[in-house]
């Protein structure tokens, strides 16, 4: 994982969930919550880049069990402090690029991590996450669409086509953060040969892609 992004999210931990308070996004967040709860109902879930557990907390209302992982202990401390009435969540510090997940899960969730993966690293990323679920298991990725007047402007584009934003935290520190905004064709092309039953749901501010991993 990019070390600049790791540092950024460590410093952002206490204000992480402010992004979910934007008034124009509340309706979509409710729809997204219901969609994820329906998909993961009664399933075992392996979650990558769980952050402060915003989505973990919501998915846990219907899932059978969640193993939620993140590289940052700062955000995991916040996630662990949340209440999970079903007692069906476990947290683990892990770098998703060095995962050696022995147990296989029925499903995998990655919320707002795709956009922080460099374009040239996406094939490796997908291979790793697919290997964490059973053959034919369900993978769900959620991320942002770029929306003018709601999204931060893009500051630059590198030679590989990756895009970046400049973000300022409440402590005054400024960070250049990798943030890619893929389009449907790019998503489907990357999943060719490694996924079946691909479904893309597009909201205004968010997209959701769901697929099954291929069987041997």
Coordinates of N, CA and C in Angstrom, one line a residue:
X1 N 0.8 -1.2 0.0 CA 0.0 0.0 0.0 C 0.9 1.2 0.0
X2 N 0.5 2.3 -0.8 CA 1.2 3.5 -0.8 C 1.4 4.1 0.5
X3 N 2.7 4.4 0.9 CA 2.9 4.9 2.3 C 2.3 6.2 2.5
X4 N 2.3 7.1 1.5 CA 1.7 8.4 1.7 C 0.2 8.3 2.1
X5 N -0.5 7.4 1.5 CA -1.9 7.2 1.8 C -2.1 6.6 3.2
X6 N -1.2 5.7 3.6 CA -1.3 5.1 4.9 C -1.1 6.2 5.9
X7 N -0.1 7.1 5.8 CA 0.1 8.2 6.7 C -1.1 9.1 6.7
X8 N -1.7 9.4 5.6 CA -2.8 10.3 5.5 C -4.0 9.8 6.3
X9 N -4.3 8.5 6.1 CA -5.5 7.9 6.8 C -5.2 7.7 8.3
X10 N -3.9 7.6 8.7 CA -3.6 7.5 10.1 C -3.9 8.9 10.7
X11 N -3.5 10.0 10.1 CA -3.7 11.3 10.6 C -5.2 11.7 10.5
X12 N -5.9 11.1 9.6 CA -7.3 11.5 9.4 C -8.3 10.7 10.2
X13 N -7.8 9.7 11.0 CA -8.6 8.7 11.7 C -9.8 9.4 12.4
X14 N -9.5 10.4 13.2 CA -10.6 11.0 14.1 C -11.6 11.8 13.3
X15 N -11.3 12.2 12.1 CA -12.3 12.9 11.3 C -12.7 12.1 10.1
X16 N -12.4 10.8 10.1 CA -12.6 9.9 8.9 C -14.1 10.0 8.4
X17 N -15.0 9.9 9.4 CA -16.4 9.7 9.0 C -17.2 11.0 8.7
X18 N -16.5 12.1 8.7 CA -17.1 13.4 8.4 C -17.6 13.4 6.9
X19 N -16.9 12.6 6.0 CA -17.3 12.6 4.6 C -18.7 12.0 4.4
X20 N -19.2 11.2 5.4 CA -20.5 10.7 5.3 C -21.6 11.6 5.8
X21 N -21.2 12.8 6.2 CA -22.2 13.8 6.7 C -22.7 14.8 5.7
X22 N -22.2 14.7 4.4 CA -22.6 15.6 3.4 C -24.1 15.4 3.1
X23 N -24.8 16.5 3.2 CA -26.3 16.4 3.1 C -26.8 15.8 1.7
X24 N -26.1 16.2 0.7 CA -26.5 15.7 -0.7 C -26.3 14.2 -0.9
X25 N -25.6 13.5 0.1 CA -25.3 12.1 -0.1 C -26.2 11.2 0.8
X26 N -27.0 11.8 1.7 CA -27.7 11.0 2.7 C -28.6 9.9 2.1
X27 N -29.4 10.3 1.1 CA -30.3 9.4 0.4 C -29.6 8.2 -0.2
X28 N -28.5 8.5 -0.9 CA -27.7 7.4 -1.5 C -27.1 6.5 -0.5
X29 N -26.6 7.1 0.6 CA -26.0 6.3 1.7 C -27.0 5.3 2.3
X30 N -28.2 5.7 2.4 CA -29.3 4.8 2.9 C -29.5 3.7 1.9
X31 N -29.6 4.0 0.6 CA -29.8 3.0 -0.4 C -28.6 2.0 -0.4
X32 N -27.4 2.6 -0.3 CA -26.2 1.8 -0.3 C -26.2 0.8 0.9
X33 N -26.6 1.3 2.0 CA -26.6 0.5 3.2 C -27.5 -0.7 3.1
X34 N -28.7 -0.4 2.6 CA -29.7 -1.5 2.3 C -29.2 -2.5 1.3
X35 N -28.6 -2.0 0.3 CA -28.0 -2.9 -0.8 C -27.0 -3.9 -0.2
X36 N -26.1 -3.3 0.6 CA -25.0 -4.1 1.2 C -25.5 -5.1 2.2
X37 N -26.5 -4.6 3.0 CA -27.1 -5.5 4.0 C -27.8 -6.7 3.3
X38 N -28.4 -6.5 2.2 CA -29.1 -7.5 1.5 C -28.1 -8.5 0.9
X39 N -27.0 -8.0 0.3 CA -26.0 -8.8 -0.4 C -25.3 -9.8 0.6
X40 N -25.0 -9.2 1.8 CA -24.2 -10.0 2.8 C -25.0 -10.7 3.8
X41 N -26.3 -10.7 3.7 CA -27.2 -11.3 4.7 C -26.8 -12.8 4.9
X42 N -26.5 -13.1 6.2 CA -26.2 -14.5 6.6 C -24.9 -15.0 6.0
X43 N -24.0 -14.2 5.4 CA -22.8 -14.6 4.8 C -21.6 -14.3 5.7
X44 N -20.5 -15.1 5.6 CA -19.2 -14.8 6.2 C -18.6 -13.8 5.2
X45 N -18.0 -12.7 5.8 CA -17.5 -11.6 5.0 C -16.0 -11.3 5.4
X46 N -15.2 -11.2 4.4 CA -13.8 -10.7 4.6 C -13.7 -9.3 4.1
X47 N -13.4 -8.4 5.0 CA -13.4 -6.9 4.6 C -12.0 -6.4 4.5
X48 N -11.7 -5.8 3.4 CA -10.3 -5.2 3.3 C -10.5 -3.6 3.5
X49 N -9.5 -3.0 4.0 CA -9.5 -1.5 4.2 C -10.7 -1.1 4.9
X50 N -11.0 -1.6 6.0 CA -12.3 -1.3 6.7 C -12.3 0.1 7.4
X51 N -11.2 0.7 7.5 CA -11.1 2.0 8.1 C -11.7 2.0 9.5
X52 N -12.5 3.0 9.8 CA -13.1 3.1 11.2 C -14.3 2.3 11.4
X53 N -14.6 1.4 10.5 CA -15.7 0.5 10.7 C -17.1 1.0 10.3
X54 N -17.1 2.1 9.6 CA -18.4 2.7 9.2 C -19.3 1.7 8.5
X55 N -18.8 1.0 7.5 CA -19.5 0.0 6.8 C -19.6 -1.3 7.5
X56 N -18.5 -1.6 8.2 CA -18.5 -2.9 9.0 C -19.7 -2.9 10.0
X57 N -19.9 -1.8 10.6 CA -21.0 -1.7 11.6 C -22.4 -1.9 11.0
X58 N -22.5 -1.4 9.8 CA -23.8 -1.6 9.1 C -24.0 -3.0 8.5
X59 N -23.0 -3.5 7.9 CA -23.1 -4.8 7.3 C -23.2 -5.9 8.4
X60 N -22.7 -5.6 9.6 CA -22.8 -6.6 10.7 C -24.2 -6.8 11.2
X61 N -25.1 -5.9 10.8 CA -26.5 -6.1 11.2 C -27.1 -7.3 10.6
X62 N -26.6 -7.7 9.4 CA -27.2 -8.8 8.7 C -26.3 -10.0 8.4
X63 N -25.0 -9.7 8.4 CA -24.0 -10.7 8.1 C -23.9 -11.8 9.2
X64 N -23.4 -13.0 8.8 CA -23.2 -14.0 9.8 C -21.9 -13.7 10.6
X65 N -20.8 -13.3 9.9 CA -19.6 -13.0 10.6 C -18.7 -12.1 9.6
X66 N -18.0 -11.2 10.2 CA -17.1 -10.3 9.4 C -15.7 -10.4 10.0
X67 N -14.7 -10.6 9.2 CA -13.3 -10.4 9.6 C -12.9 -9.1 8.9
X68 N -12.7 -8.0 9.6 CA -12.4 -6.7 9.0 C -11.0 -6.4 9.2
X69 N -10.3 -6.0 8.1 CA -8.9 -5.7 8.2 C -8.5 -4.3 7.7
X70 N -7.4 -3.8 8.2 CA -6.9 -2.5 7.8 C -5.4 -2.4 8.1
X71 N -4.7 -1.6 7.4 CA -3.2 -1.5 7.7 C -3.0 -0.6 8.9
X72 N -3.9 0.3 9.2 CA -3.7 1.3 10.2 C -4.4 1.0 11.5
X73 N -3.6 0.9 12.6 CA -4.1 0.6 13.9 C -4.9 1.8 14.4
X74 N -4.6 3.0 13.9 CA -5.3 4.2 14.4 C -6.8 4.1 14.0
X75 N -7.1 3.7 12.8 CA -8.5 3.5 12.5 C -9.2 2.3 13.1
X76 N -8.4 1.2 13.2 CA -8.9 0.0 13.9 C -9.3 0.2 15.3
X77 N -8.6 1.1 16.0 CA -8.9 1.4 17.4 C -10.3 2.0 17.5
X78 N -10.6 2.9 16.5 CA -12.0 3.5 16.5 C -13.0 2.4 16.1
X79 N -12.7 1.6 15.1 CA -13.6 0.6 14.7 C -13.9 -0.4 15.9
X80 N -12.9 -0.8 16.6 CA -13.1 -1.8 17.7 C -14.0 -1.2 18.8
X81 N -14.0 0.1 18.9 CA -14.8 0.8 20.0 C -16.3 0.8 19.7
X82 N -16.7 0.5 18.5 CA -18.1 0.5 18.1 C -18.8 -0.7 18.7
X83 N -20.1 -0.6 18.8 CA -20.9 -1.7 19.4 C -21.4 -2.6 18.3
X84 N -21.3 -3.8 18.5 CA -21.8 -4.8 17.5 C -22.7 -5.8 18.3
X85 N -24.0 -5.5 18.3 CA -24.9 -6.3 19.2 C -24.9 -7.8 18.8
X86 N -24.6 -8.1 17.6 CA -24.6 -9.6 17.2 C -23.3 -10.3 17.5
X87 N -22.3 -9.5 18.0 CA -21.0 -10.1 18.4 C -20.4 -10.9 17.3
X88 N -20.5 -10.4 16.1 CA -20.1 -11.1 14.9 C -19.0 -10.5 14.1
X89 N -18.2 -9.6 14.7 CA -17.1 -8.9 14.0 C -15.8 -9.1 14.8
X90 N -14.7 -9.4 14.0 CA -13.4 -9.5 14.5 C -12.5 -8.6 13.6
X91 N -11.5 -7.9 14.2 CA -10.6 -7.0 13.5 C -9.2 -7.5 13.5
X92 N -8.5 -7.2 12.5 CA -7.1 -7.6 12.3 C -6.3 -6.6 11.5
X93 N -5.1 -6.3 12.0 CA -4.3 -5.4 11.2 C -3.6 -6.2 10.1
X94 N -3.7 -5.7 8.9 CA -3.2 -6.4 7.7 C -3.0 -5.5 6.5
X95 N -1.9 -5.6 5.8 CA -1.7 -4.9 4.5 C -2.3 -5.8 3.4
X96 N -3.2 -5.3 2.7 CA -3.9 -6.1 1.7 C -3.0 -6.6 0.6
X97 N -1.9 -5.9 0.4 CA -1.0 -6.4 -0.6 C -0.1 -7.6 -0.2
X98 N -0.1 -7.8 1.1 CA 0.7 -9.0 1.7 C -0.2 -10.0 2.4
X99 N -1.5 -10.0 2.0 CA -2.4 -10.9 2.6 C -2.0 -12.4 2.3
X100 N -2.0 -13.2 3.3 CA -1.8 -14.6 3.2 C -3.0 -15.3 3.9
X101 N -4.2 -15.0 3.4 CA -5.4 -15.5 4.0 C -5.6 -17.0 3.8
X102 N -5.5 -17.8 4.9 CA -5.6 -19.2 4.7 C -7.1 -19.6 4.7
X103 N -7.9 -19.0 5.6 CA -9.3 -19.3 5.6 C -10.0 -18.6 4.4
X104 N -10.9 -19.3 3.8 CA -11.7 -18.7 2.7 C -13.1 -18.3 3.1
X105 N -13.5 -17.2 2.6 CA -14.8 -16.6 3.0 C -15.8 -16.7 1.9
X106 N -17.1 -16.7 2.3 CA -18.2 -16.7 1.3 C -18.2 -15.4 0.4
X107 N -17.7 -14.3 1.0 CA -17.8 -13.0 0.3 C -16.7 -12.1 0.8
X108 N -16.5 -11.1 0.0 CA -15.5 -10.0 0.3 C -16.0 -8.7 0.1
X109 N -15.7 -7.7 0.9 CA -16.2 -6.3 0.7 C -15.0 -5.4 0.8
X110 N -14.9 -4.5 -0.2 CA -13.9 -3.4 -0.1 C -14.6 -2.1 -0.4
X111 N -14.6 -1.3 0.6 CA -15.3 0.0 0.5 C -14.2 1.1 0.3
X112 N -14.3 1.8 -0.8 CA -13.5 3.0 -1.1 C -12.0 2.7 -1.0
X113 N -11.6 1.6 -1.5 CA -10.2 1.2 -1.6 C -9.8 1.2 -3.1
X114 N -10.7 0.8 -4.0 CA -10.3 0.7 -5.4 C -9.7 2.0 -5.9
X115 N -10.2 3.1 -5.5 CA -9.8 4.4 -6.0 C -8.4 4.7 -5.5
X116 N -7.9 4.1 -4.5 CA -6.6 4.3 -3.9 C -5.5 3.3 -4.4
X117 N -5.9 2.5 -5.3 CA -5.0 1.5 -5.9 C -4.5 2.1 -7.3
X118 N -3.2 2.1 -7.5 CA -2.6 2.6 -8.7 C -3.1 1.7 -9.9
X119 N -3.4 2.3 -11.0 CA -3.9 1.6 -12.2 C -3.1 0.4 -12.5
X120 N -1.8 0.5 -12.5 CA -0.9 -0.5 -12.8 C -0.8 -1.7 -11.8
X121 N -1.4 -1.4 -10.6 CA -1.4 -2.4 -9.5 C -2.8 -3.1 -9.4
X122 N -3.8 -2.7 -10.1 CA -5.1 -3.3 -10.0 C -5.2 -4.8 -10.3
X123 N -4.5 -5.3 -11.4 CA -4.5 -6.7 -11.6 C -4.0 -7.5 -10.4
X124 N -2.9 -7.1 -9.8 CA -2.4 -7.8 -8.6 C -3.4 -7.7 -7.4
X125 N -4.0 -6.5 -7.2 CA -5.0 -6.3 -6.2 C -6.2 -7.2 -6.4
X126 N -6.7 -7.3 -7.6 CA -7.8 -8.2 -7.8 C -7.5 -9.7 -7.6
X127 N -6.3 -10.1 -8.0 CA -5.9 -11.5 -7.8 C -5.8 -11.8 -6.3
X128 N -5.4 -10.8 -5.5 CA -5.2 -11.1 -4.1 C -6.6 -11.2 -3.4
X129 N -7.5 -10.2 -3.8 CA -8.8 -10.3 -3.1 C -9.6 -11.5 -3.5
X130 N -9.5 -11.8 -4.8 CA -10.3 -13.0 -5.3 C -9.8 -14.3 -4.6
X131 N -8.5 -14.3 -4.3 CA -8.0 -15.5 -3.6 C -8.4 -15.7 -2.1
X132 N -9.1 -14.6 -1.6 CA -9.5 -14.6 -0.2 C -10.9 -15.2 0.0
X133 N -11.6 -15.5 -1.2 CA -13.0 -16.0 -1.1 C -13.0 -17.4 -1.8
X134 N -14.1 -18.1 -1.4 CA -14.3 -19.4 -2.1 C -14.5 -19.2 -3.6
X135 N -14.1 -20.2 -4.4 CA -14.4 -20.2 -5.8 C -16.0 -20.0 -6.0
X136 N -16.4 -19.1 -6.8 CA -17.8 -18.8 -6.9 C -18.3 -17.8 -5.8
X137 N -17.4 -17.3 -5.0 CA -17.8 -16.4 -3.9 C -18.1 -15.0 -4.4
X138 N -18.8 -14.3 -3.6 CA -19.2 -12.9 -4.0 C -18.2 -11.9 -3.5
X139 N -17.8 -11.0 -4.5 CA -17.0 -9.8 -4.2 C -17.8 -8.6 -4.5
X140 N -17.7 -7.6 -3.5 CA -18.4 -6.3 -3.7 C -17.4 -5.2 -3.4
X141 N -17.3 -4.3 -4.4 CA -16.5 -3.1 -4.2 C -17.4 -1.9 -4.4
X142 N -17.1 -0.9 -3.5 CA -17.9 0.4 -3.5 C -16.9 1.5 -3.6
X143 N -17.2 2.5 -4.4 CA -16.3 3.7 -4.4 C -17.0 4.9 -5.0
X144 N -16.3 6.0 -5.1 CA -16.9 7.3 -5.5 C -16.9 7.5 -7.0
X145 N -18.0 8.1 -7.4 CA -18.0 8.8 -8.7 C -17.5 10.2 -8.5
X146 N -16.9 10.8 -9.6 CA -16.5 12.2 -9.5 C -17.7 13.0 -9.8
X147 N -18.0 13.9 -8.9 CA -19.2 14.8 -9.0 C -18.7 16.2 -8.8
X148 N -18.8 17.1 -9.8 CA -18.4 18.5 -9.6 C -19.2 19.1 -8.5
X149 N -18.6 20.0 -7.7 CA -19.2 20.7 -6.6 C -19.4 19.8 -5.4
X150 N -19.1 18.5 -5.5 CA -19.2 17.7 -4.3 C -17.8 17.0 -4.1
X151 N -17.2 16.6 -5.1 CA -15.9 15.9 -5.0 C -14.8 17.0 -5.0
X152 N -13.7 16.7 -4.3 CA -12.5 17.6 -4.4 C -12.0 17.6 -5.8
X153 N -11.5 18.7 -6.3 CA -10.9 18.8 -7.7 C -9.7 17.9 -7.8
X154 N -9.4 17.4 -9.0 CA -8.2 16.7 -9.2 C -7.0 17.7 -9.4
X155 N -5.9 17.4 -8.7 CA -4.8 18.3 -8.7 C -3.8 17.9 -9.9
X156 N -3.6 16.6 -10.2 CA -2.7 16.3 -11.2 C -3.0 14.8 -11.7
X157 N -2.4 14.5 -12.8 CA -2.5 13.2 -13.4 C -1.1 12.7 -13.7
X158 N -0.7 11.5 -13.3 CA 0.7 11.1 -13.5 C 0.8 10.4 -14.9
X159 N 2.0 9.9 -15.2 CA 2.3 9.3 -16.5 C 1.5 8.0 -16.8
X160 N 1.1 7.3 -15.7 CA 0.3 6.1 -15.9 C -1.2 6.4 -15.9
X161 N -1.6 7.6 -15.8 CA -3.0 8.0 -15.8 C -3.7 8.0 -14.4
X162 N -2.9 7.8 -13.4 CA -3.5 7.9 -12.0 C -3.7 9.4 -11.7
X163 N -4.8 9.7 -11.0 CA -5.2 11.0 -10.6 C -5.1 11.2 -9.1
X164 N -4.8 12.5 -8.7 CA -4.5 12.8 -7.3 C -5.3 14.1 -6.9
X165 N -5.6 14.1 -5.6 CA -6.3 15.2 -5.0 C -5.4 15.8 -3.9
X166 N -5.5 17.1 -3.7 CA -4.8 17.7 -2.5 C -5.8 17.8 -1.4
X167 N -5.6 17.2 -0.2 CA -6.5 17.2 0.9 C -5.9 17.8 2.1
X168 N -6.6 18.7 2.8 CA -6.1 19.3 4.0 C -6.9 18.8 5.2
X169 N -6.2 18.4 6.3 CA -6.9 17.9 7.5 C -7.1 19.0 8.5
X170 N -7.8 18.7 9.5 CA -8.2 19.7 10.5 C -6.9 20.2 11.3
X171 N -5.8 19.4 11.3 CA -4.6 19.8 11.9 C -3.8 20.7 11.1
X172 N -4.3 21.0 9.9 CA -3.6 21.9 9.0 C -2.6 21.2 8.0
X173 N -2.4 19.9 8.2 CA -1.5 19.2 7.2 C -2.1 19.0 5.9
X174 N -1.3 19.1 4.8 CA -1.8 18.9 3.5 C -1.2 17.6 2.9
X175 N -2.0 16.9 2.2 CA -1.6 15.6 1.6 C -2.0 15.5 0.2
X176 N -1.1 15.0 -0.7 CA -1.5 14.6 -2.0 C -2.0 13.1 -2.0
X177 N -3.2 12.9 -2.3 CA -3.8 11.6 -2.2 C -4.2 11.0 -3.5
X178 N -3.8 9.8 -3.8 CA -4.2 9.1 -5.0 C -5.7 8.8 -4.9
X179 N -6.4 9.2 -6.0 CA -7.8 9.0 -6.0 C -8.3 8.9 -7.5
X180 N -8.5 7.6 -7.9 CA -8.9 7.3 -9.3 C -10.4 7.2 -9.4
X181 N -10.9 7.6 -10.5 CA -12.4 7.5 -10.8 C -12.6 6.7 -12.0
X182 N -12.7 5.3 -11.9 CA -12.8 4.5 -13.1 C -14.2 4.6 -13.7
X183 N -14.3 4.3 -15.0 CA -15.6 4.3 -15.7 C -16.0 2.8 -15.9
X184 N -17.2 2.6 -16.2 CA -17.7 1.2 -16.3 C -16.9 0.3 -17.2
X185 N -16.5 0.8 -18.4 CA -15.7 0.0 -19.3 C -14.4 -0.5 -18.7
X186 N -13.8 0.4 -18.0 CA -12.5 0.0 -17.3 C -12.7 -1.0 -16.3
X187 N -13.8 -0.9 -15.5 CA -14.1 -1.9 -14.5 C -14.3 -3.3 -15.1
X188 N -15.1 -3.3 -16.1 CA -15.5 -4.6 -16.7 C -14.3 -5.2 -17.4
X189 N -13.4 -4.4 -18.0 CA -12.2 -4.9 -18.7 C -11.3 -5.6 -17.7
X190 N -11.1 -5.0 -16.6 CA -10.2 -5.6 -15.6 C -10.7 -6.9 -15.0
X191 N -12.0 -7.1 -15.1 CA -12.6 -8.3 -14.5 C -12.8 -9.4 -15.5
X192 N -12.4 -9.1 -16.8 CA -12.6 -10.2 -17.8 C -11.7 -11.4 -17.5
X193 N -12.3 -12.6 -17.5 CA -11.6 -13.8 -17.2 C -11.4 -14.2 -15.8
X194 N -11.7 -13.2 -14.9 CA -11.5 -13.6 -13.4 C -12.8 -13.4 -12.7
X195 N -13.9 -13.1 -13.3 CA -15.2 -12.8 -12.7 C -16.3 -13.2 -13.6
X196 N -17.4 -13.6 -12.9 CA -18.7 -13.9 -13.6 C -19.8 -13.1 -12.9
X197 N -20.9 -13.1 -13.6 CA -22.1 -12.4 -13.0 C -21.8 -11.0 -12.5
X198 N -21.2 -10.3 -13.4 CA -20.8 -8.9 -13.0 C -22.0 -8.0 -13.0
X199 N -22.2 -7.2 -12.0 CA -23.3 -6.3 -11.9 C -22.8 -5.0 -11.4
X200 N -23.1 -3.9 -12.1 CA -22.7 -2.5 -11.7 C -23.9 -1.7 -11.4
X201 N -23.9 -1.1 -10.2 CA -25.0 -0.2 -9.8 C -24.4 1.2 -9.7
X202 N -24.9 2.1 -10.4 CA -24.4 3.5 -10.4 C -25.3 4.4 -9.7
X203 N -24.9 5.1 -8.6 CA -25.6 6.2 -8.0 C -25.0 7.4 -8.5
X204 N -25.4 8.6 -8.1 CA -24.8 9.8 -8.5 C -23.4 10.0 -7.9
X205 N -23.2 9.7 -6.6 CA -22.0 9.9 -5.9 C -21.2 8.6 -5.7
X206 N -21.8 7.5 -5.9 CA -21.1 6.2 -5.7 C -21.4 5.2 -6.8
X207 N -20.5 4.2 -6.9 CA -20.7 3.0 -7.7 C -20.5 1.8 -6.9
X208 N -21.2 0.7 -7.3 CA -21.1 -0.6 -6.6 C -20.9 -1.6 -7.7
X209 N -19.9 -2.4 -7.6 CA -19.7 -3.5 -8.5 C -19.7 -4.8 -7.7
X210 N -20.5 -5.8 -8.2 CA -20.7 -7.1 -7.6 C -20.4 -8.2 -8.6
X211 N -19.6 -9.2 -8.2 CA -19.3 -10.3 -9.1 C -19.0 -11.5 -8.3
X212 N -19.0 -12.7 -9.0 CA -18.6 -13.9 -8.5 C -17.2 -14.3 -9.0
X213 N -16.4 -14.8 -8.1 CA -15.1 -15.3 -8.5 C -15.2 -16.5 -9.4
X214 N -14.3 -16.7 -10.3 CA -14.4 -17.8 -11.2 C -14.0 -19.1 -10.5
X215 N -14.6 -20.2 -11.0 CA -14.3 -21.5 -10.4 C -13.3 -22.2 -11.3
X216 N -12.4 -23.1 -10.6 CA -11.4 -23.8 -11.4 C -12.0 -24.6 -12.5

